[in-house]
Tab-separated table of C-alpha atoms in Angstrom:
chain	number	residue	atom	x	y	z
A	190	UNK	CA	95.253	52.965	76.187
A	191	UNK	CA	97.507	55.032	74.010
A	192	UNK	CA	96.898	54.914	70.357
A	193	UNK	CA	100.269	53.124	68.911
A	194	UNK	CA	101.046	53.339	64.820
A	195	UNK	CA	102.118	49.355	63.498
A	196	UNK	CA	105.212	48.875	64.217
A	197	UNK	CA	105.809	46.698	61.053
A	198	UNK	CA	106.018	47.887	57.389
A	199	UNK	CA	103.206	47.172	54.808
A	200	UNK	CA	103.267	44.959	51.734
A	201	UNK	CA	104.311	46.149	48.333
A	202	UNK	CA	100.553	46.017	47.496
A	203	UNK	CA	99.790	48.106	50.407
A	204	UNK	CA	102.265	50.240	49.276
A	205	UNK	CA	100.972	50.367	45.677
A	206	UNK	CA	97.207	50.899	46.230
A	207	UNK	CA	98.111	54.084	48.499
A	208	UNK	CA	100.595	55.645	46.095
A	209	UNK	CA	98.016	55.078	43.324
A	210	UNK	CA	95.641	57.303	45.401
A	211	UNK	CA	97.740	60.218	45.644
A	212	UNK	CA	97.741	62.965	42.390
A	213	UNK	CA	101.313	63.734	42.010
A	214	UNK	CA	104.633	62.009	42.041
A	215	UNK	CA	106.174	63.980	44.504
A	216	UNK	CA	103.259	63.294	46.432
A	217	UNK	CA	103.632	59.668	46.038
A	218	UNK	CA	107.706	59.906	47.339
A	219	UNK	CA	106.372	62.058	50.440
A	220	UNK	CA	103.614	59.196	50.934
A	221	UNK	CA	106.197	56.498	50.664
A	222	UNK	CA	108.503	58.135	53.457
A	223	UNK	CA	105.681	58.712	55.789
A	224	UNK	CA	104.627	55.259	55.208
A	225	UNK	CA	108.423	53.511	55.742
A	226	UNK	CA	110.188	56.130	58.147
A	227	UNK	CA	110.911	54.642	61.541
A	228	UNK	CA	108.327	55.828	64.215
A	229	UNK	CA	109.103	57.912	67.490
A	230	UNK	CA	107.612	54.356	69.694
A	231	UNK	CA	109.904	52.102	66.961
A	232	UNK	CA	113.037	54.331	67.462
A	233	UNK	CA	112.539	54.355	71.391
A	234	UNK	CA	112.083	50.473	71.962
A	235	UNK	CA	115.767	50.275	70.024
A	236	UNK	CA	117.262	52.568	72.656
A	237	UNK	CA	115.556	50.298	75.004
A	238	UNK	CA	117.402	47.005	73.562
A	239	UNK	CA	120.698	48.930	73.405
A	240	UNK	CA	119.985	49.863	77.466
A	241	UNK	CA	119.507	45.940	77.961
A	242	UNK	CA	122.485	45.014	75.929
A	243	UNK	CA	124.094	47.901	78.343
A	244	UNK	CA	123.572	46.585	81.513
A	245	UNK	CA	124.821	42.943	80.543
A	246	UNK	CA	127.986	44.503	79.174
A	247	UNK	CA	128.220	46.475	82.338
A	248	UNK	CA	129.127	43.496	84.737
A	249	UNK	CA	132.644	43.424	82.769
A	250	UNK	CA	133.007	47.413	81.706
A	251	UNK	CA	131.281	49.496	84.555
A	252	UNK	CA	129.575	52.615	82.951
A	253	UNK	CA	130.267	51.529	79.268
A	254	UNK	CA	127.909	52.789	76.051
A	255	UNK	CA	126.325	50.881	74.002
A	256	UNK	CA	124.777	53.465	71.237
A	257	UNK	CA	122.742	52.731	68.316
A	258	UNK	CA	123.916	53.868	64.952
A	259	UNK	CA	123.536	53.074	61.353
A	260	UNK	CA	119.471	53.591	60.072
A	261	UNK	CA	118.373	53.681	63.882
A	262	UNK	CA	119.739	57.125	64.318
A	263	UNK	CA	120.750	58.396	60.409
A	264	UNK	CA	117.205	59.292	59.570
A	265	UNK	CA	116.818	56.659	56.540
A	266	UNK	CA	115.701	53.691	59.036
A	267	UNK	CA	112.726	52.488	57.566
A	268	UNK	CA	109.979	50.094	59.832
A	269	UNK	CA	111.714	46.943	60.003
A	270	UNK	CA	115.265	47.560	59.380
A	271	UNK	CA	117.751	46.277	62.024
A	272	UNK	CA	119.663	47.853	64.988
A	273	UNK	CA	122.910	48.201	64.540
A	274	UNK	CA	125.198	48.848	68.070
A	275	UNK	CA	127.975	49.797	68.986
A	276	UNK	CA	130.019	48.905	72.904
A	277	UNK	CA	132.198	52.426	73.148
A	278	UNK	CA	134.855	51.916	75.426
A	279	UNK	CA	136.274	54.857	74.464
A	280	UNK	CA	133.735	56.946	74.970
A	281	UNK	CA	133.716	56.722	78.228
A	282	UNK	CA	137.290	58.194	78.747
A	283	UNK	CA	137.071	60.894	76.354
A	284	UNK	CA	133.672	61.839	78.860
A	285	UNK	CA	136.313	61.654	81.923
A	286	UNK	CA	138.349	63.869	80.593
A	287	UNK	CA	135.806	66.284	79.830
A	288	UNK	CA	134.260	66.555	82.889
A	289	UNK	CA	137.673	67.855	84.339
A	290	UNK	CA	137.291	65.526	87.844
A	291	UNK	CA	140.855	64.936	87.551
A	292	UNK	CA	139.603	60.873	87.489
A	293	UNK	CA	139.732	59.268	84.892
A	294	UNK	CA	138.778	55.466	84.257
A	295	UNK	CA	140.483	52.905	82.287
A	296	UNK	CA	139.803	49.274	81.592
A	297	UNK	CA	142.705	46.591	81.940
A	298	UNK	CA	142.497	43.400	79.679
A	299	UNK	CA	145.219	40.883	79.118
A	300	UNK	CA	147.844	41.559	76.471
A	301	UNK	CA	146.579	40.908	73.080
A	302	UNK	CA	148.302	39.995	69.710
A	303	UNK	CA	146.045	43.031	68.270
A	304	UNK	CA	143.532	45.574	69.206
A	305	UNK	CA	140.974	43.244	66.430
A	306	UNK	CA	142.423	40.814	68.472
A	307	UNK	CA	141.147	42.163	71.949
A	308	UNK	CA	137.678	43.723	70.374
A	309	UNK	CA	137.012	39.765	69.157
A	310	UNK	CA	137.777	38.665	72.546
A	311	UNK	CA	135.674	41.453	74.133
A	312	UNK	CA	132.759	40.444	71.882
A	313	UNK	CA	133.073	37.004	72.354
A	314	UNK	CA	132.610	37.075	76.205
A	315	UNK	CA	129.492	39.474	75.710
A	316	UNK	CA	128.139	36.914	72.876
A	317	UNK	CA	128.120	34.147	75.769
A	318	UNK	CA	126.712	36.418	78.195
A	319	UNK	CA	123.682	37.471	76.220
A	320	UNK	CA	122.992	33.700	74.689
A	321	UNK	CA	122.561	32.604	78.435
A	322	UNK	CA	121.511	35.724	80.420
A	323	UNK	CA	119.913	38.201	77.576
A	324	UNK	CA	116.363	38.237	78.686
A	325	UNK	CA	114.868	37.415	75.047
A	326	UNK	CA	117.538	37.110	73.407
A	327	UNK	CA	117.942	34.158	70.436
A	328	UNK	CA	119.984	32.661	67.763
A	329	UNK	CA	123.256	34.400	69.296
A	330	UNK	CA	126.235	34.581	66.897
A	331	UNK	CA	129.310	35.361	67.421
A	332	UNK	CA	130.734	36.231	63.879
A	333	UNK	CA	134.222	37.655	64.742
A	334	UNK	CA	136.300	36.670	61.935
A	335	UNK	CA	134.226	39.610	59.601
A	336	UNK	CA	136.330	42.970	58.521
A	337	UNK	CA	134.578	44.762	61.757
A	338	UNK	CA	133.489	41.280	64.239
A	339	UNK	CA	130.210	41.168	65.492
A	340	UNK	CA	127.753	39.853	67.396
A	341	UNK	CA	124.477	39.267	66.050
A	342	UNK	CA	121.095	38.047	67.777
A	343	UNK	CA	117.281	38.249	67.303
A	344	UNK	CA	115.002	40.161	70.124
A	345	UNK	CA	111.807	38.457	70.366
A	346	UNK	CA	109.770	41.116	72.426
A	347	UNK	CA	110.751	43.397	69.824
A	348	UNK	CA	111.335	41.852	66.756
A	349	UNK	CA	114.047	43.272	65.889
A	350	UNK	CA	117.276	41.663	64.296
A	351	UNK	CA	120.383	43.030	66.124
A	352	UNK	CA	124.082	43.509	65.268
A	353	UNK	CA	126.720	44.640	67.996
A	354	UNK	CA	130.236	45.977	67.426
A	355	UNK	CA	132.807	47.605	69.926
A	356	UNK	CA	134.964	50.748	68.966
A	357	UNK	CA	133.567	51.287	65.606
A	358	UNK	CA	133.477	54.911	65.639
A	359	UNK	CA	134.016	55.900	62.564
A	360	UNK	CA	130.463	54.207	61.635
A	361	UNK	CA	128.956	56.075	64.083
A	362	UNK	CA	130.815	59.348	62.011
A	363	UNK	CA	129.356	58.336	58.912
A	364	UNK	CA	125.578	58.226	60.647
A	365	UNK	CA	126.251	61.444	61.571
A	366	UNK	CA	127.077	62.598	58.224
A	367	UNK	CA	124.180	60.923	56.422
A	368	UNK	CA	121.951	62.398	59.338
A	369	UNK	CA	123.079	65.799	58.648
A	370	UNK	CA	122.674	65.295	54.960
A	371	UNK	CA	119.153	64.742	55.391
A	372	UNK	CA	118.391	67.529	57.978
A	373	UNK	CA	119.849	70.071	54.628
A	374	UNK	CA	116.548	69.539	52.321
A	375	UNK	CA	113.791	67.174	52.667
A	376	UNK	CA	113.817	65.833	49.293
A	377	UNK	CA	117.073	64.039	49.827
A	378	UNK	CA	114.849	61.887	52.632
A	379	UNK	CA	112.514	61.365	49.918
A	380	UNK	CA	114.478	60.166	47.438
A	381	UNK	CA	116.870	57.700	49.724
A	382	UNK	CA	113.167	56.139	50.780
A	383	UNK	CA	111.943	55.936	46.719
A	384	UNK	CA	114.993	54.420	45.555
A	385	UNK	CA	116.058	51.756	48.494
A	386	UNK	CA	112.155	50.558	48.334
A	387	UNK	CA	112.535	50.285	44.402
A	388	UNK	CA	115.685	48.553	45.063
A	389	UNK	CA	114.575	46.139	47.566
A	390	UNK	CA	111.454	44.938	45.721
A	391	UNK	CA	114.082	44.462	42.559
A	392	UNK	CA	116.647	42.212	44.827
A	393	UNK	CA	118.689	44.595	44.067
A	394	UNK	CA	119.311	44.948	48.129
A	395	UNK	CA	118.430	41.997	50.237
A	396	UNK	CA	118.882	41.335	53.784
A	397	UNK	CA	121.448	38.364	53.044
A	398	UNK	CA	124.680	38.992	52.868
A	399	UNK	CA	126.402	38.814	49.322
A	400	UNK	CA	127.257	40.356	46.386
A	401	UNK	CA	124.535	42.562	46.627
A	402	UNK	CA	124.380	45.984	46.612
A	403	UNK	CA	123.904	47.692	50.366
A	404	UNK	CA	121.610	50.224	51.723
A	405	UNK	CA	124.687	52.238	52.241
A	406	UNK	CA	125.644	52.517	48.850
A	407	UNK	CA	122.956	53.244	47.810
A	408	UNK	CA	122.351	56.469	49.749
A	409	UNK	CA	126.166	57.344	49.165
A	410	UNK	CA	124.862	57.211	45.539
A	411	UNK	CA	121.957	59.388	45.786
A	412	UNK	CA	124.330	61.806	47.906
A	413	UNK	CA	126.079	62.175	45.105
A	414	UNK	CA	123.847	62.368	42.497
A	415	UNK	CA	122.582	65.810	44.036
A	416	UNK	CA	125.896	66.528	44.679
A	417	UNK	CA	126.294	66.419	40.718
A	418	UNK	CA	123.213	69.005	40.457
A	419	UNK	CA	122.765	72.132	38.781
A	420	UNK	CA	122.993	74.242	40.798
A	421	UNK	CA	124.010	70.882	43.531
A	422	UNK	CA	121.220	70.423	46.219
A	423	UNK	CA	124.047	69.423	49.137
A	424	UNK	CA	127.409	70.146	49.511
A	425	UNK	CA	130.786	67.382	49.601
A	426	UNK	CA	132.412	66.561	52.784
A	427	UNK	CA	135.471	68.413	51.811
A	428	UNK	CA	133.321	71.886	52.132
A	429	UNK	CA	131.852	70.263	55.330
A	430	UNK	CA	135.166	70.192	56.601
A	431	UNK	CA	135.952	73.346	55.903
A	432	UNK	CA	133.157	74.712	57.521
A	433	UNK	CA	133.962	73.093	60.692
A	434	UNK	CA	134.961	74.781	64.024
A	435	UNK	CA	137.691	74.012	66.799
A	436	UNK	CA	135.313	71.829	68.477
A	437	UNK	CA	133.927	69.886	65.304
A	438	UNK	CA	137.983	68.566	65.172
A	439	UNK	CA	137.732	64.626	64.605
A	440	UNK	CA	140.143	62.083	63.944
A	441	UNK	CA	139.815	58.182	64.412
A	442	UNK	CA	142.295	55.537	63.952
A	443	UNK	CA	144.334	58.299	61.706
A	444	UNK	CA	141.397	59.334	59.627
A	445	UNK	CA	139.914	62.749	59.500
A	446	UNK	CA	136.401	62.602	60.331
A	447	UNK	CA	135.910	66.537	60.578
A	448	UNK	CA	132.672	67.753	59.587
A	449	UNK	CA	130.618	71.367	60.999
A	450	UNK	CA	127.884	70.213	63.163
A	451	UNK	CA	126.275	73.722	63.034
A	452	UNK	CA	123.504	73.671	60.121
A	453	UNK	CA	123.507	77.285	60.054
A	454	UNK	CA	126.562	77.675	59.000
A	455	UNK	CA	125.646	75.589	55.385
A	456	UNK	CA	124.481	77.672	52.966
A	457	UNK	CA	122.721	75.708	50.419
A	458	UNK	CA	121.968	76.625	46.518
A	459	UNK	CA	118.925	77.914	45.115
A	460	UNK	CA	117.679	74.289	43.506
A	461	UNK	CA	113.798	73.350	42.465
A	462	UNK	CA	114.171	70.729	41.160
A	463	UNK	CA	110.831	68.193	41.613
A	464	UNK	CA	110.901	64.823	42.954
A	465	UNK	CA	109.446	63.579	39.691
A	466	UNK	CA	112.529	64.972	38.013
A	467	UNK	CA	115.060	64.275	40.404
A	468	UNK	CA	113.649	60.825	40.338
A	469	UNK	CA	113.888	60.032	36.575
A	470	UNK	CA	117.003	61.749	36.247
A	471	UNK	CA	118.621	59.134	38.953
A	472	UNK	CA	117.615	56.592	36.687
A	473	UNK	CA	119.335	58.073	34.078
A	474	UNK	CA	122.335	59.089	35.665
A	475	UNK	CA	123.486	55.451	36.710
A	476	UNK	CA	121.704	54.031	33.975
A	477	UNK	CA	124.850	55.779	31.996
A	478	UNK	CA	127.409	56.031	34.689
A	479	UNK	CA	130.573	54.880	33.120
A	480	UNK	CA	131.316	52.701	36.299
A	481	UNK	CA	133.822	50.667	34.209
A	482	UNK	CA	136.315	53.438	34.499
A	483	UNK	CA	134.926	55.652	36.929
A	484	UNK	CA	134.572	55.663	40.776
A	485	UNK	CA	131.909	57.384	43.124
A	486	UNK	CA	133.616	59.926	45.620
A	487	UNK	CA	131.144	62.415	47.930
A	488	UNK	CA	134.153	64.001	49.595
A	489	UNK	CA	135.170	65.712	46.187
A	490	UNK	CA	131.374	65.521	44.800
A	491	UNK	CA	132.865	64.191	41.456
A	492	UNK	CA	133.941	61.233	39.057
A	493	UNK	CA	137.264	60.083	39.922
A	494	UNK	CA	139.368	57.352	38.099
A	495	UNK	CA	138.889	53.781	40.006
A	496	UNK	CA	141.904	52.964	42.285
A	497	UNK	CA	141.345	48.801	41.640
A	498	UNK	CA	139.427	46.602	38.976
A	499	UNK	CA	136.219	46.065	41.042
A	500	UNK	CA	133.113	46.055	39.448
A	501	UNK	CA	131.727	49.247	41.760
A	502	UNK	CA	134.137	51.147	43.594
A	503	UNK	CA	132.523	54.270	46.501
A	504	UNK	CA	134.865	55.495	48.389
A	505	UNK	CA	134.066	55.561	52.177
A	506	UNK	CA	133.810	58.855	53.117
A	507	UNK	CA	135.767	58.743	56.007
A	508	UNK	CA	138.304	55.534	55.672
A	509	UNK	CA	139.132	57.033	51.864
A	510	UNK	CA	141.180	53.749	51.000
A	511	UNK	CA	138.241	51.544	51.630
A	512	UNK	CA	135.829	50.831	48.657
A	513	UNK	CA	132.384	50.409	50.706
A	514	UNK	CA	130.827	48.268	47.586
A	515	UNK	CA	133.935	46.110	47.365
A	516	UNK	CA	131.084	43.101	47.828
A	517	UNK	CA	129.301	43.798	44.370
A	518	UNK	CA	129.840	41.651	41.497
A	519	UNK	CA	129.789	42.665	37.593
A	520	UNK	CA	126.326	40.661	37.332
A	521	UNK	CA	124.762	42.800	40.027
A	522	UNK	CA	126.029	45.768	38.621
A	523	UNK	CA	124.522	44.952	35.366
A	524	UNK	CA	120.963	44.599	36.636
A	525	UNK	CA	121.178	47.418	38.713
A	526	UNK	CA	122.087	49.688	35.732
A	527	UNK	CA	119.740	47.644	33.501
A	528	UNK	CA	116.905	48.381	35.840
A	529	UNK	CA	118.026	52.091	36.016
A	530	UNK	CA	117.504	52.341	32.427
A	531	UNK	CA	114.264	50.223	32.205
A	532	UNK	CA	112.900	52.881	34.816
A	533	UNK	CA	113.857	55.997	33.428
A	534	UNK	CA	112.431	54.561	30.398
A	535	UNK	CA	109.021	53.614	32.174
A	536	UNK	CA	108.849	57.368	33.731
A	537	UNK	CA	108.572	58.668	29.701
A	538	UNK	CA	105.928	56.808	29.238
A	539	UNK	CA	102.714	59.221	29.040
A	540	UNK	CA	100.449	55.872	30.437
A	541	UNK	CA	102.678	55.098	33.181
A	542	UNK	CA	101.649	59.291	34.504
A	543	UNK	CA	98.411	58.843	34.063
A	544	UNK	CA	96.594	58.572	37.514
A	545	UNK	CA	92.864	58.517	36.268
A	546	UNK	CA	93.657	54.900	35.275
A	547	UNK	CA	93.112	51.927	37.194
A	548	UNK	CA	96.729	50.373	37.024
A	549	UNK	CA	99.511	51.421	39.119
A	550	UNK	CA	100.878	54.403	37.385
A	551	UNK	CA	103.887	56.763	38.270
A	552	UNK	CA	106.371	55.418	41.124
A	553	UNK	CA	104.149	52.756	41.537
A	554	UNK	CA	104.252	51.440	38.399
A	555	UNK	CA	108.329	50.685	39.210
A	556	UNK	CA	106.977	48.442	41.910
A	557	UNK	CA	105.434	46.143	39.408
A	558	UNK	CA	107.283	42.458	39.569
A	559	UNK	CA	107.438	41.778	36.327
A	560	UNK	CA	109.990	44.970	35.746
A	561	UNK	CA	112.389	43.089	37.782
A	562	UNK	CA	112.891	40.288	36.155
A	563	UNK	CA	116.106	39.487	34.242
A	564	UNK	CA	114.053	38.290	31.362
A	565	UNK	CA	111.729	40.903	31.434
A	566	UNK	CA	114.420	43.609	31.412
A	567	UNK	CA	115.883	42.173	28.046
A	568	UNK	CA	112.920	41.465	26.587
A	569	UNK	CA	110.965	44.627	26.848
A	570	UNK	CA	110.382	47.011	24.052
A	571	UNK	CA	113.725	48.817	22.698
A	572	UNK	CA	114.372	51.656	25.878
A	573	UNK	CA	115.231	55.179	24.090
A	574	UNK	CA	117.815	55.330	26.723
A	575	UNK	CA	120.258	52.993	25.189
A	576	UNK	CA	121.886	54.189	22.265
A	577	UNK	CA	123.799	50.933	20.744
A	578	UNK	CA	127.235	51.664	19.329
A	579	UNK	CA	128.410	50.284	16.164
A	580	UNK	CA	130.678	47.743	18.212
A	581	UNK	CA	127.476	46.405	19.685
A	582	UNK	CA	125.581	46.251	16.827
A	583	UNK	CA	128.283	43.973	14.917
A	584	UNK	CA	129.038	41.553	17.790
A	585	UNK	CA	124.657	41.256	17.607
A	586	UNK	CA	124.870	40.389	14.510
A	587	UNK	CA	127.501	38.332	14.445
A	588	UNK	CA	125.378	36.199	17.127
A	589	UNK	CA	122.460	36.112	15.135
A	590	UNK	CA	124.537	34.647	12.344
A	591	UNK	CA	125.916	32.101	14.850
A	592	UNK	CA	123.022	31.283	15.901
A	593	UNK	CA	121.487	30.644	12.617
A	594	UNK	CA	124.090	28.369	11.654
A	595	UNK	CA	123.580	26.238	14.828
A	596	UNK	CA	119.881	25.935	14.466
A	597	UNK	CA	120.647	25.136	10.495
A	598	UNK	CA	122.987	22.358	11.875
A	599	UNK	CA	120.429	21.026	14.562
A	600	UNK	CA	117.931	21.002	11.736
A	601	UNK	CA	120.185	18.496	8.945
A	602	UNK	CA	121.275	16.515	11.953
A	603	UNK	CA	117.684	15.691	12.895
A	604	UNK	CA	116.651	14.731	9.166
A	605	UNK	CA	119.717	12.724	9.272
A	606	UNK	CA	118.508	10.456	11.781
């Protein structure tokens, strides 16, 4: 019998004890994305559950696609993660055409109110089919009222937790992108693996939906942090546009989704930075982003003023009037940068780099639960990283005053009684 790796990722204390065994930071980073990065077997059985999904679909759309895309194919799919999907029906004219047969084929559905209104309908009828005929397939639902409807199952042989779509190309453009970003330099890899894995055991990510901060963000964010580089480590979309040929031309649904898809043609800076430092200086970046005024923008690879009052506004790369972090809420935002600051702060620390000793030390000592608690955030030492303003420092000690004046009251209306 072959000799398969587990399919399933490890514990955080798994993940501790081993990065504690390594000698360097940057070791530790390249350890954590060896450890987390999808495996050739893992990646394979998804393209077998999109095949599946493509021969049920295939009784009502003969020779359809049904592609994987999101962490599946973007190279930041870490063990576990789900399988996004997407049914192309228009794929599979643009492939006609191509082929030059002169034959082209087209599918006929009933007039709709709306193409959203035909992809729910489409999805729908595929929803029913894999509940009752989807060998494996459990806890079908059909959740077509979202901004892009889906259909979203479990896959018991596999495991794995799967979402499908129809027609949403432009997702499939922005896997591309994010797969091309991390082909450019392998420390980008690195650091999108160190900082979702920090984020998850934090809650700053979670697998429920809500006001949470998503996966996707959070590598948009790291895009553009070495986008803000000196000299920058990858370049913005806009140059990748201009670098593009006749045959990288793409536009969806009105939106220009150009981008070269020759590597060689990118000519990339002369940048060493470490891991270590690109790592701390992450922290410190966001830790001081002004996001109340301030919005994230990887086509232009710089701060641009926020088009709306949100609490975190990224542009999508492609669909430029969409904020892709519309979901996050000021609280969230506030531990997030909190935690930023906490970790930068924890990185100075000369016994949190010392490996000789037998607590977790350097990235592993981020991993520690008791960072990411709300209380233990405030009620750590003062972090050199946060400068209080004068403002501040009033409106503290006007609180302290308050407070001291409530207690004093509590205190006379106890004797009182």
């Amino acid at each position: 019998m072959p000799k398969f790796k587990v399919q399933s990722p490890p514990s955080i204390s798994e993940i501790s004890q081993l990065l504690s065994e390594k000698n360097s930071i940057d070791e530790q980073l390249q350890c954590l994305t060896e450890t987390l990065e999808l495996t050739e077997e893992n990646v394979s059985l998804r393209f077998l559950v999109c095949s599946l999904l493509r021969d049920i679909a295939g009784a009502y759309f003969p020779e359809c696609i049904i592609r994987p895309f999101g962490s599946t194919v973007n190279s930041f799919g870490k063990l576990g993660c789900d399988v996004d999907m997407i049914l192309d029906l228009d794929g599979i004219y643009a492939t006609s055409q191509k082929k030059g047969s002169g034959l082209s084929l087209e599918y006929q559905v009933k007039r709709g109110a709306s193409e959203r209104a035909v992809t729910q309908s489409i999805l729908s009828v595929i929803g029913k089919c894999v509940d009752q005929f989807g060998p494996g397939c459990v806890g079908v639902q059909n959740i077509l009222q979202a901004r892009c409807p889906l259909v979203r199952f479990s896959h018991q042989p596999s495991g794995f937790q799967c979402d499908l779509t129809a027609n949403n190309r432009v997702a499939m453009k922005s896997s591309e992108l994010l797969f091309l970003y991390g082909q450019l330099d392998p420390r980008v890899r690195h650091l999108v693996f160190s900082v979702r894995c920090w984020a998850r055991v934090h809650s700053i990510t979670s697998s429920i939906p809500g006001a949470w901060i998503t996966n996707f963000s959070l590598t948009v964010m790291v895009v553009f942090f070495l986008q803000q580089r000196g000299p920058p480590i990858l370049p913005t979309l806009d140059r990748l546009k201009e670098l593009a040929g006749p045959s990288d031309k793409c536009v969806i649904e009105g939106n220009d989704c150009t981008i070269v898809s020759d590597l060689s043609k990118i000519t990339l800076q002369q940048n060493t930075d470490t891991l270590e430092k690109l790592l701390q200086e992450f922290f410190e970046f966001y830790g001081n982003f002004p996001f109340n005024k301030a919005s994230i923008n990887i086509r232009k690879g710089k701060e641009q003023t926020k088009p709306e009052t949100t609490a975190l506004y990224i542009q999508n790369p492609f669909e430029t009037t969409l904020n892709i972090s519309k979901n996050v809420n000021a609280t969230q935002l506030e531990r997030f940068v909190a935690l930023c600051r906490e970790s930068a702060w924890l990185l100075q620390q000369k016994e949190n780099l010392n490996q000789s000793s037998d607590s977790p030390w350097g990235f592993a000592a981020l991993l520690v639960p008791s960072v990411s608690s709300g209380a233990g955030v405030k009620n750590r030492r003062k972090r050199k990283l946060e400068p209080a303003s004068s403002r501040i420092k009033n409106l503290l000690d006007s609180l302290k005053i308050k407070g001291g004046e409530t207690v004093a009251k509590k205190g006379s209306a106890n004797s009182s009684r």
